[in-house]
PDB file of C-alpha atoms in Angstrom:
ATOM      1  CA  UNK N 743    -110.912 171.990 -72.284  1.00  0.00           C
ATOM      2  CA  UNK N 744    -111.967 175.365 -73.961  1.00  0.00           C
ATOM      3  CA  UNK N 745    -110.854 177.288 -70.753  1.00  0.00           C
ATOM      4  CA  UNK N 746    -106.954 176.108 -71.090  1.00  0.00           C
ATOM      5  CA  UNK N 747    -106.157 178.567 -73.555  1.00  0.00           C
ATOM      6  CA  UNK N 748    -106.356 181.341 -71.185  1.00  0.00           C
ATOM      7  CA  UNK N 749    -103.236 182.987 -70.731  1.00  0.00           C
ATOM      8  CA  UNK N 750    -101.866 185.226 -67.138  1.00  0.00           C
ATOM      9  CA  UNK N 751    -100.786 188.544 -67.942  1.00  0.00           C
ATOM     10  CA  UNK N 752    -100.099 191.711 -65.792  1.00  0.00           C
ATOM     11  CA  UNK N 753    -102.343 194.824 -64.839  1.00  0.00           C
ATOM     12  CA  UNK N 754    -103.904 197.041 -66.645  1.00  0.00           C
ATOM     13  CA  UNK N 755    -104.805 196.826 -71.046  1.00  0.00           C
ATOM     14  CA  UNK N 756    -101.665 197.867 -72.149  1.00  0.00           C
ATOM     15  CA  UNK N 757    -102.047 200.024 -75.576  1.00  0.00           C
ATOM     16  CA  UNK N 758    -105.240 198.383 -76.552  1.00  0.00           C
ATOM     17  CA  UNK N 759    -107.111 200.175 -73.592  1.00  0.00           C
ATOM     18  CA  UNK N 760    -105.850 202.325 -70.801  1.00  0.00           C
ATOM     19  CA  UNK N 761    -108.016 205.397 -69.020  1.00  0.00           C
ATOM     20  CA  UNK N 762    -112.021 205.857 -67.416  1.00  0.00           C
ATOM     21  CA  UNK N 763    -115.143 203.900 -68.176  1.00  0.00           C
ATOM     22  CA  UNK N 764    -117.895 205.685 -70.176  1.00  0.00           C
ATOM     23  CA  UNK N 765    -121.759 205.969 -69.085  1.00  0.00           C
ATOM     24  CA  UNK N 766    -123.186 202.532 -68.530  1.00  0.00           C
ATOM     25  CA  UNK N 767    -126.690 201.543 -69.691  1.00  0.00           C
ATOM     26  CA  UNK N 768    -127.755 198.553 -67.414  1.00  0.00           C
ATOM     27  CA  UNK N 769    -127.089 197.428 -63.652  1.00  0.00           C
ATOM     28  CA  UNK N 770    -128.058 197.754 -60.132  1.00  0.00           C
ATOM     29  CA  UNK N 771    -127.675 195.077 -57.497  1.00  0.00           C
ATOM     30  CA  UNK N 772    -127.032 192.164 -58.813  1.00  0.00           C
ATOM     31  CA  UNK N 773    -126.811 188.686 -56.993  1.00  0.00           C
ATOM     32  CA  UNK N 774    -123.872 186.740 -57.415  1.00  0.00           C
ATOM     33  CA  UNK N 775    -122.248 183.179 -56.661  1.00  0.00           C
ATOM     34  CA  UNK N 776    -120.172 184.312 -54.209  1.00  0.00           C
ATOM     35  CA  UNK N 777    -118.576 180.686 -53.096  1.00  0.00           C
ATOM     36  CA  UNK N 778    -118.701 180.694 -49.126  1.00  0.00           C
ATOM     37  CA  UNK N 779    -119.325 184.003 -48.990  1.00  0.00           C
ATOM     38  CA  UNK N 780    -122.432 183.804 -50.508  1.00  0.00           C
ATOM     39  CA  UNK N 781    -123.500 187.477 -50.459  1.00  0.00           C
ATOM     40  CA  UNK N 782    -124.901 189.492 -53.718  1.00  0.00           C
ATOM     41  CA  UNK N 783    -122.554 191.656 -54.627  1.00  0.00           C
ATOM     42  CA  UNK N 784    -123.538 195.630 -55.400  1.00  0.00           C
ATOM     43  CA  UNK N 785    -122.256 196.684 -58.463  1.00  0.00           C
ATOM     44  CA  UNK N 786    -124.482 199.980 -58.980  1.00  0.00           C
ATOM     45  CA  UNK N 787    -121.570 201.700 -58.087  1.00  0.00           C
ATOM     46  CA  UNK N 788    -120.150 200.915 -60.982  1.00  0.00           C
ATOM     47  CA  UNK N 789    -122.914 200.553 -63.749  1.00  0.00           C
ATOM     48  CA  UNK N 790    -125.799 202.780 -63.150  1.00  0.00           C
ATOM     49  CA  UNK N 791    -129.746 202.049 -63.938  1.00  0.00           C
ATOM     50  CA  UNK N 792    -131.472 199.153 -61.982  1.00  0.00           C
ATOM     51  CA  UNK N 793    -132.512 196.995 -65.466  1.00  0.00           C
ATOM     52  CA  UNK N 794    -131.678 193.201 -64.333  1.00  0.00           C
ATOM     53  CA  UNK N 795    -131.138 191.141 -67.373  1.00  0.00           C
ATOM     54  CA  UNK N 796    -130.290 187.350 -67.648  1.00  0.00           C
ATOM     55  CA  UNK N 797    -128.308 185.663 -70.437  1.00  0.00           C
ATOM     56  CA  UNK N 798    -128.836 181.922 -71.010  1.00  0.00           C
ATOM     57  CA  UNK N 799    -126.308 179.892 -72.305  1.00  0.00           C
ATOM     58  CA  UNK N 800    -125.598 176.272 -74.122  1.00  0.00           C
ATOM     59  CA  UNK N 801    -122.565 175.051 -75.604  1.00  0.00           C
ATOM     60  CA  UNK N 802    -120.836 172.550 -77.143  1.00  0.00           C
ATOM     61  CA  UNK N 803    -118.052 171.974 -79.960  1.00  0.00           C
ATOM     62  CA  UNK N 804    -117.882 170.800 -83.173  1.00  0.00           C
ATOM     63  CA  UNK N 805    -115.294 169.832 -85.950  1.00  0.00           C
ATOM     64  CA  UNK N 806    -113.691 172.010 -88.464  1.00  0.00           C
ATOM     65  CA  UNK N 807    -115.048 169.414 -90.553  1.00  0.00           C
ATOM     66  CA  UNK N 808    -118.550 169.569 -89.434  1.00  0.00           C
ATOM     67  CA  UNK N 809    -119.018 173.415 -89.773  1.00  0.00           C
ATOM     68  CA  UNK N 810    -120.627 173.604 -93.430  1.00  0.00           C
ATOM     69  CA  UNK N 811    -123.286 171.153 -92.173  1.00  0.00           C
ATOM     70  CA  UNK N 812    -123.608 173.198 -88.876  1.00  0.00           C
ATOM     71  CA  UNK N 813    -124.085 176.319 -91.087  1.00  0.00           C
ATOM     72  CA  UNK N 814    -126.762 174.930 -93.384  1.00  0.00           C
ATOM     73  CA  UNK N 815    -129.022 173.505 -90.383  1.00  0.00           C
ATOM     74  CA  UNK N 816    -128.737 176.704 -89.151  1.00  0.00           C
ATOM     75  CA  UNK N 817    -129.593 178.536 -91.996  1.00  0.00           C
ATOM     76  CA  UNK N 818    -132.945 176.332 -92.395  1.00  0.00           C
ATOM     77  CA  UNK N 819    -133.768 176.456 -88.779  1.00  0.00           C
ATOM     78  CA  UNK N 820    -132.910 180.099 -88.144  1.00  0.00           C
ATOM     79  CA  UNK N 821    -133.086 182.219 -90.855  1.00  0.00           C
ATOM     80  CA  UNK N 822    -129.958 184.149 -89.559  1.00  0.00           C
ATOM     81  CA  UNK N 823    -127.873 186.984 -90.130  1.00  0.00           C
ATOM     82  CA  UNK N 824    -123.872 186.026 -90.477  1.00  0.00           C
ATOM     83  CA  UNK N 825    -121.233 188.344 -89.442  1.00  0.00           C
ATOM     84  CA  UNK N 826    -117.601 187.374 -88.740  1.00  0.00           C
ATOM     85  CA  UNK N 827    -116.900 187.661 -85.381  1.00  0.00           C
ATOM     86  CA  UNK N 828    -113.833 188.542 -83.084  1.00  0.00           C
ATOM     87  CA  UNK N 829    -112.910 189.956 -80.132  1.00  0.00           C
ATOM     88  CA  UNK N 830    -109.669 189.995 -76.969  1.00  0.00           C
ATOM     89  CA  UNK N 831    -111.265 189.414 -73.898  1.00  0.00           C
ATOM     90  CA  UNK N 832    -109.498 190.330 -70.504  1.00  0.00           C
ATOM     91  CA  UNK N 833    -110.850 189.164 -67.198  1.00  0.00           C
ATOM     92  CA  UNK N 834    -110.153 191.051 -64.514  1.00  0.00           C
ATOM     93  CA  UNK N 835    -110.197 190.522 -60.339  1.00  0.00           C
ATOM     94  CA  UNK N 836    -109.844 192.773 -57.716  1.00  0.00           C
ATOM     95  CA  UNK N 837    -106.169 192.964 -56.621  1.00  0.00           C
ATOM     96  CA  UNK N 838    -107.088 193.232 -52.710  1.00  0.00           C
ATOM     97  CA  UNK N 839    -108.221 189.811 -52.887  1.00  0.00           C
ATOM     98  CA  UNK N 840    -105.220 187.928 -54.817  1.00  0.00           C
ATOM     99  CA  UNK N 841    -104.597 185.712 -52.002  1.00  0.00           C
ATOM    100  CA  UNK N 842    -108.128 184.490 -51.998  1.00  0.00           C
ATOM    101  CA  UNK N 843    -109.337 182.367 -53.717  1.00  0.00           C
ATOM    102  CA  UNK N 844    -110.474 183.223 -57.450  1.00  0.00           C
ATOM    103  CA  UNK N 845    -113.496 181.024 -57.075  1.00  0.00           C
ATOM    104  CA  UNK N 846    -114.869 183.059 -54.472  1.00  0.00           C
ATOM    105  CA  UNK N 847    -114.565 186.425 -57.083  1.00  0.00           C
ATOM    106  CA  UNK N 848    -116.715 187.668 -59.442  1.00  0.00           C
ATOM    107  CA  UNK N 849    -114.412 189.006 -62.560  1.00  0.00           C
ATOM    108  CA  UNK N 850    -114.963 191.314 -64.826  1.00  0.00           C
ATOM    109  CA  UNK N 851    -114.637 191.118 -68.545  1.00  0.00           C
ATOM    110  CA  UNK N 852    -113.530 193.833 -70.875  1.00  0.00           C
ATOM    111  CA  UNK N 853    -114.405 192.500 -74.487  1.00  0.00           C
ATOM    112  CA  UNK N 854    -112.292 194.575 -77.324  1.00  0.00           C
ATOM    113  CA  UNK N 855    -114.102 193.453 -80.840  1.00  0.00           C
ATOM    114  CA  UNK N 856    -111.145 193.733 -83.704  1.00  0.00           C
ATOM    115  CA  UNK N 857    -113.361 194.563 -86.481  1.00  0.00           C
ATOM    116  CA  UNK N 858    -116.697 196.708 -87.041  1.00  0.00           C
ATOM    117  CA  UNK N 859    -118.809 194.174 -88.027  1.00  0.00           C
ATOM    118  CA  UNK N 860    -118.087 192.317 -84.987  1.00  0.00           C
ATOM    119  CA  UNK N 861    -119.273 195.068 -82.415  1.00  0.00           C
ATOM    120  CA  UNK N 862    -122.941 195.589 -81.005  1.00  0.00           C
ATOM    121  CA  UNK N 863    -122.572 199.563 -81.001  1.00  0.00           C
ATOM    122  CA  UNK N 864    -119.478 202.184 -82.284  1.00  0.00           C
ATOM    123  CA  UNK N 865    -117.511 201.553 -79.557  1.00  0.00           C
ATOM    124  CA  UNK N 866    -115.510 198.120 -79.730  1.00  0.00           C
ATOM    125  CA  UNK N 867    -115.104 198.097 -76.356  1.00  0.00           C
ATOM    126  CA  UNK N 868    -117.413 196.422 -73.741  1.00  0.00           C
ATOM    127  CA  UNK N 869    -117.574 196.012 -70.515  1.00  0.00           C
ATOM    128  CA  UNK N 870    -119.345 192.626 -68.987  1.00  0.00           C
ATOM    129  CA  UNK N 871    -120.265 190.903 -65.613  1.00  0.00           C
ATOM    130  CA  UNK N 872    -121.951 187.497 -64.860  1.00  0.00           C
ATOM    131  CA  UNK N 873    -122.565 185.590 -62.188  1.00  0.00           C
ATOM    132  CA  UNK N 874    -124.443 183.120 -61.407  1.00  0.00           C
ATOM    133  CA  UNK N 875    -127.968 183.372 -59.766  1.00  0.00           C
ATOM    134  CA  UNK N 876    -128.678 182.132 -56.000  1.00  0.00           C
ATOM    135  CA  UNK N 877    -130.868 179.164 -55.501  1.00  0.00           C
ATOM    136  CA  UNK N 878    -131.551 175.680 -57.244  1.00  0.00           C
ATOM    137  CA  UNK N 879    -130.398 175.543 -61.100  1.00  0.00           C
ATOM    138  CA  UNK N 880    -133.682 173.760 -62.266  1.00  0.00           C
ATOM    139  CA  UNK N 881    -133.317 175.344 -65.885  1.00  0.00           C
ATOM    140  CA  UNK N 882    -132.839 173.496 -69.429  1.00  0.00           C
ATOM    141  CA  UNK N 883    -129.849 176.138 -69.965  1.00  0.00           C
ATOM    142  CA  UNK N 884    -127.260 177.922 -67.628  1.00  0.00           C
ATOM    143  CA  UNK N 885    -128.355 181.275 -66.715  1.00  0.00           C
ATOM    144  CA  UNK N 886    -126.232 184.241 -65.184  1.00  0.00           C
ATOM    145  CA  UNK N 887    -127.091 187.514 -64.161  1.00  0.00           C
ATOM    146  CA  UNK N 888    -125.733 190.055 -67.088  1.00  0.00           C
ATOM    147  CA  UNK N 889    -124.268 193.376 -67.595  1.00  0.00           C
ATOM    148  CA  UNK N 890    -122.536 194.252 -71.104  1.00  0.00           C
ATOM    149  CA  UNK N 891    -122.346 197.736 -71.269  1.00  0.00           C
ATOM    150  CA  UNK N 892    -120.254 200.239 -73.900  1.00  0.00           C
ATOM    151  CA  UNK N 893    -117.102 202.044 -72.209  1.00  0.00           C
ATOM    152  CA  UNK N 894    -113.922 203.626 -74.063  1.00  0.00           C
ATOM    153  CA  UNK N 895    -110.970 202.679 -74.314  1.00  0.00           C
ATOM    154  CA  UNK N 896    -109.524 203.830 -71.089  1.00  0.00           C
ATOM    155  CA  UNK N 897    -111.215 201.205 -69.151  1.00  0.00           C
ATOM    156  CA  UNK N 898    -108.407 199.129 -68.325  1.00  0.00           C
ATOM    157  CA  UNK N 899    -106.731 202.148 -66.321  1.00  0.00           C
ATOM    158  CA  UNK N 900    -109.915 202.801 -65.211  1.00  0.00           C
ATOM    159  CA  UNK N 901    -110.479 199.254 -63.552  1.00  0.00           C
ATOM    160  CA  UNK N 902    -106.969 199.609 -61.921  1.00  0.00           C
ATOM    161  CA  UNK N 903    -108.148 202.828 -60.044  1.00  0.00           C
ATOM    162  CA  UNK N 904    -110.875 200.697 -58.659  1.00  0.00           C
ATOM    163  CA  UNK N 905    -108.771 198.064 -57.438  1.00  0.00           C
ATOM    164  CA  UNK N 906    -108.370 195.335 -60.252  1.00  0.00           C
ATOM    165  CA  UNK N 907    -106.060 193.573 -61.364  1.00  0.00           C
ATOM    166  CA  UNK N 908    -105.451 191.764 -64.965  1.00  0.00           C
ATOM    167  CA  UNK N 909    -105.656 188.027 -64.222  1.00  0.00           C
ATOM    168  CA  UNK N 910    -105.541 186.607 -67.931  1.00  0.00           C
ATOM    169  CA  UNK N 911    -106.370 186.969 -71.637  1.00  0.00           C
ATOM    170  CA  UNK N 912    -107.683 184.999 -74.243  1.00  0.00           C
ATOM    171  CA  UNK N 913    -109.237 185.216 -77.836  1.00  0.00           C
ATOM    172  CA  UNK N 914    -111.841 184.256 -79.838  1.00  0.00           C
ATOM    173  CA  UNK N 915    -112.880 184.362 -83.560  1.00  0.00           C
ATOM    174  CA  UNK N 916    -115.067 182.809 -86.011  1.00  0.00           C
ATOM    175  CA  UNK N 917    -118.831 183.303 -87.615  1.00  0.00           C
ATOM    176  CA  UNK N 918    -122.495 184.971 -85.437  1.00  0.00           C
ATOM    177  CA  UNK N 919    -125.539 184.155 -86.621  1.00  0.00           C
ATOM    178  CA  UNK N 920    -128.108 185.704 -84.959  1.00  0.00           C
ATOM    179  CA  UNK N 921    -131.842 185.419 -85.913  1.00  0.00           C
ATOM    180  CA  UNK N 922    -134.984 185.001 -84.200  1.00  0.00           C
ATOM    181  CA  UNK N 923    -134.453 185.785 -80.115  1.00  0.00           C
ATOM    182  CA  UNK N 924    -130.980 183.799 -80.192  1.00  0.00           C
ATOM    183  CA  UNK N 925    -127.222 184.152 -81.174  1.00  0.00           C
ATOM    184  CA  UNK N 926    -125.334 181.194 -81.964  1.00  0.00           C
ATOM    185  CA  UNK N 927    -121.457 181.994 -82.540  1.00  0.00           C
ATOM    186  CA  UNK N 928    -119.146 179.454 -83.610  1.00  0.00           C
ATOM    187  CA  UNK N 929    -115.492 180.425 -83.016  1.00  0.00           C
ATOM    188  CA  UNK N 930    -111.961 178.934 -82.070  1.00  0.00           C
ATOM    189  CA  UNK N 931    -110.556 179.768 -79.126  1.00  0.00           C
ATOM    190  CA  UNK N 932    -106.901 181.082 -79.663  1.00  0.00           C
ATOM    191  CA  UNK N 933    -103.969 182.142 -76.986  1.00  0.00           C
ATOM    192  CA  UNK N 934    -102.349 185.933 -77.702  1.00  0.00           C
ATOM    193  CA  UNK N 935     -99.379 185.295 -79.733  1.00  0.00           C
ATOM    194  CA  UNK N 936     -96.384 187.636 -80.142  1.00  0.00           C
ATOM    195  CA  UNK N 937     -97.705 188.243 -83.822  1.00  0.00           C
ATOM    196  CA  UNK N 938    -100.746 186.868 -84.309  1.00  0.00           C
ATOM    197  CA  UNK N 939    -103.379 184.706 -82.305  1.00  0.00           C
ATOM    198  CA  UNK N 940    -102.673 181.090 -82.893  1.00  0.00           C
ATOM    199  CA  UNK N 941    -105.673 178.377 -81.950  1.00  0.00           C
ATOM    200  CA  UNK N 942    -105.454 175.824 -79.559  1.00  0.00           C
ATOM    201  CA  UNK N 943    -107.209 173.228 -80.902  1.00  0.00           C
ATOM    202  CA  UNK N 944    -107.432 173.922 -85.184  1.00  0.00           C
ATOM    203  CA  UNK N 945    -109.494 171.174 -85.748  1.00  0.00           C
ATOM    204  CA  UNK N 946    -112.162 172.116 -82.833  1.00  0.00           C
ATOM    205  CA  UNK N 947    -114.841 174.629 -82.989  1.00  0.00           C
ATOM    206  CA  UNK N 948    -116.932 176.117 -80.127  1.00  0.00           C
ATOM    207  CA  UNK N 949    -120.325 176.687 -80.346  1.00  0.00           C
ATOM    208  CA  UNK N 950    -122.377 178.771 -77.644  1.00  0.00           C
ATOM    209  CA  UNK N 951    -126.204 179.681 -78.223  1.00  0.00           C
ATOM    210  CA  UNK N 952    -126.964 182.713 -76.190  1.00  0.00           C
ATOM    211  CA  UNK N 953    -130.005 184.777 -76.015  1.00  0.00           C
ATOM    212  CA  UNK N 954    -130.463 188.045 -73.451  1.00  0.00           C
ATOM    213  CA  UNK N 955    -133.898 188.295 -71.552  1.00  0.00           C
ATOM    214  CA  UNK N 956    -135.685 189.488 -68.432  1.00  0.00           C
ATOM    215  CA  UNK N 957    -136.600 187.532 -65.065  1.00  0.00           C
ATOM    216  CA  UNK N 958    -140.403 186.990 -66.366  1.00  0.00           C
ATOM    217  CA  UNK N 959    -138.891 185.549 -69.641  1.00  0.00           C
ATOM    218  CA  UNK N 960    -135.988 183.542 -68.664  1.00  0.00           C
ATOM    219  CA  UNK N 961    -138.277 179.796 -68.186  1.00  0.00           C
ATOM    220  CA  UNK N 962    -139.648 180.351 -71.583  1.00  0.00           C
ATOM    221  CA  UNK N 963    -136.399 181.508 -73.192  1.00  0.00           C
ATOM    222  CA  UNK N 964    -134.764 178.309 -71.634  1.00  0.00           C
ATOM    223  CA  UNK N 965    -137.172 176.049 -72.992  1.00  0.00           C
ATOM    224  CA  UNK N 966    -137.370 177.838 -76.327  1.00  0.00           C
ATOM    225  CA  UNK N 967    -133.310 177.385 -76.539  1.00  0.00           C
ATOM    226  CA  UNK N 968    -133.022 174.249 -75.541  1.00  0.00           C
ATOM    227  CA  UNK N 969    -135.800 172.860 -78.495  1.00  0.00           C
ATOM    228  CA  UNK N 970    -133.290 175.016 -81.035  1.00  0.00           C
ATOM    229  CA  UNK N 971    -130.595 172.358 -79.168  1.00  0.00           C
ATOM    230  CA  UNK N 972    -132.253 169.538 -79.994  1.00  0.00           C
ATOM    231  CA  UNK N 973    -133.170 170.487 -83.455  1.00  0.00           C
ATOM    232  CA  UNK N 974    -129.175 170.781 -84.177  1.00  0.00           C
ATOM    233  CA  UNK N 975    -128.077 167.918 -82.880  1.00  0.00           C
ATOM    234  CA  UNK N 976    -127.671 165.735 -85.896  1.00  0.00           C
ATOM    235  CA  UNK N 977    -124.649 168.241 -85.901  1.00  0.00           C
ATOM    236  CA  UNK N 978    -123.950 169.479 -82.777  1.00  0.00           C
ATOM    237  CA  UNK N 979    -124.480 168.455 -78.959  1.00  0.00           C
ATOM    238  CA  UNK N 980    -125.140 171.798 -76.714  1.00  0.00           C
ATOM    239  CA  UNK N 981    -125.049 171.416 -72.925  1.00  0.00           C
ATOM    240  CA  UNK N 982    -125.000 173.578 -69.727  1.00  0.00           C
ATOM    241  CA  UNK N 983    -121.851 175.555 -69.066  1.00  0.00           C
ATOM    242  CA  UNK N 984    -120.742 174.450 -65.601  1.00  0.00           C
ATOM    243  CA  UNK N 985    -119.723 177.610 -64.065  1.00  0.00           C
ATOM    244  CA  UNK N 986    -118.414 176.479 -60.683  1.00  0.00           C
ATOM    245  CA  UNK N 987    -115.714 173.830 -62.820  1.00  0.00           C
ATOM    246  CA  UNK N 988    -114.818 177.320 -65.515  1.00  0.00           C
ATOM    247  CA  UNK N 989    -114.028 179.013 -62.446  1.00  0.00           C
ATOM    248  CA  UNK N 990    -111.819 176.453 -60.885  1.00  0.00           C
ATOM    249  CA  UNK N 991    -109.910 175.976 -64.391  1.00  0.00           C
ATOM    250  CA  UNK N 992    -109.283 179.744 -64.406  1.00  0.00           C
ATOM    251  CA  UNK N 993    -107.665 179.920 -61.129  1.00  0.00           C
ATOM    252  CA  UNK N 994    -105.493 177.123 -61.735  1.00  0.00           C
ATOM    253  CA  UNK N 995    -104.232 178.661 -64.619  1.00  0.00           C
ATOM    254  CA  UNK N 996    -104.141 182.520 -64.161  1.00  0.00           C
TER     255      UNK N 996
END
């Protein structure tokens, strides 16, 4: 499974990032799957602004083989833009709670992209939270509450401060397209080498189709992605991300 290349690792960012987060641009309270707790946890503490956005998600896997076919349906179905992609992403937990369970946490990610092209703004760092909304999941796609906000490279000390701990690392490169309202990236998913990040599974690619949107666009943005879905599926098979089973994988390896 795509979540077994995630390796433990101690506190902190090490020389990649170490010291305060920047200004946020998104946040406010934000409702996540909790486990049994099952409170909403306030993060506006820690990102400012009230702007509640929701990412939807598919994803599936192809193989190396199958990637020029998967490019070409997507250039006819989605017009896209193509940028190389790659990025370290380190999941942090709050250290307070590291005889709990990690099921019952919400982490969150700091996303360091390794080349320009790769990043959404200047600053290759990001900072991002998800969870999972309350209630029934009636939707075509998975959907989690999102925050993915800029911060510099300090935020790892930062974190820390705060209370968190660094639970594990992994890495990802490959090929975005984005076009339309969606993103489709199709990477490997590779563990943190001593020189260099070495994939998993070389014959196996991962593809995720994401798009961003707001809580009075989320239904049609569900039903818009998964249409794309079946439209690729000569090529590709893209299914809900089960969150709940992700998070159990992650605590039995971190």
């Amino acid at each position: 499974h795509i979540m077994s290349g995630w390796s433990s690792a101690g506190s902190g960012l090490g020389s990649s990032a170490a010291a305060s987060a920047a200004s946020a641009s998104a946040g406010g309270r934000i409702d996540g799957d909790l486990g049994a707790a099952g409170h909403g946890t306030d993060m506006s503490a820690l990102f400012g602004g009230s702007t509640r956005r929701f990412e939807c998600q598919l994803q599936g896997t192809v193989l190396a083989g199958d990637v020029p076919a998967l490019r070409t349906y997507l250039a006819a179905l989605l017009h896209p833009r193509e940028r190389p992609v790659a990025y370290r992403e380190s999941v942090f937990l709050l250290a307070a709670q590291a005889q709990v369970s990690k099921i019952g946490q919400v982490p969150l990610h700091v996303r360091t992209y390794m080349h320009a092209r790769s990043r959404q703004r200047d600053s290759p760092y990001r900072l991002r939270y998800s969870a999972v909304p309350f209630g029934k999941d009636v939707s075509p796609t998975s959907v989690v509450h999102l925050i993915d906000v800029s911060v510099d490279r300090s935020i790892g000390e930062f974190l820390t401060h705060l209370g968190y701990s660094k639970a594990f690392d992994f890495y990802r490169e490959g090929i975005m397209f984005t076009g339309r309202d969606f993103t489709v990236s199709v990477t490997q998913l590779k563990r943190l080498g001593e020189i260099s990040p070495v994939a998993l599974t070389p014959d196996t690619w991962i593809v995720d189709l994401t798009s961003v949107t707001t809580d009075d666009k989320r239904a049609a943005t569900s039903e818009a992605m998964a249409q794309f879905a079946r439209d690729l599926l000569p090529v590709v098979e893209l299914k809900k991300i089960d969150q709940r089973q992700l998070a159990k994988e992650a605590e039995a390896i971190s």
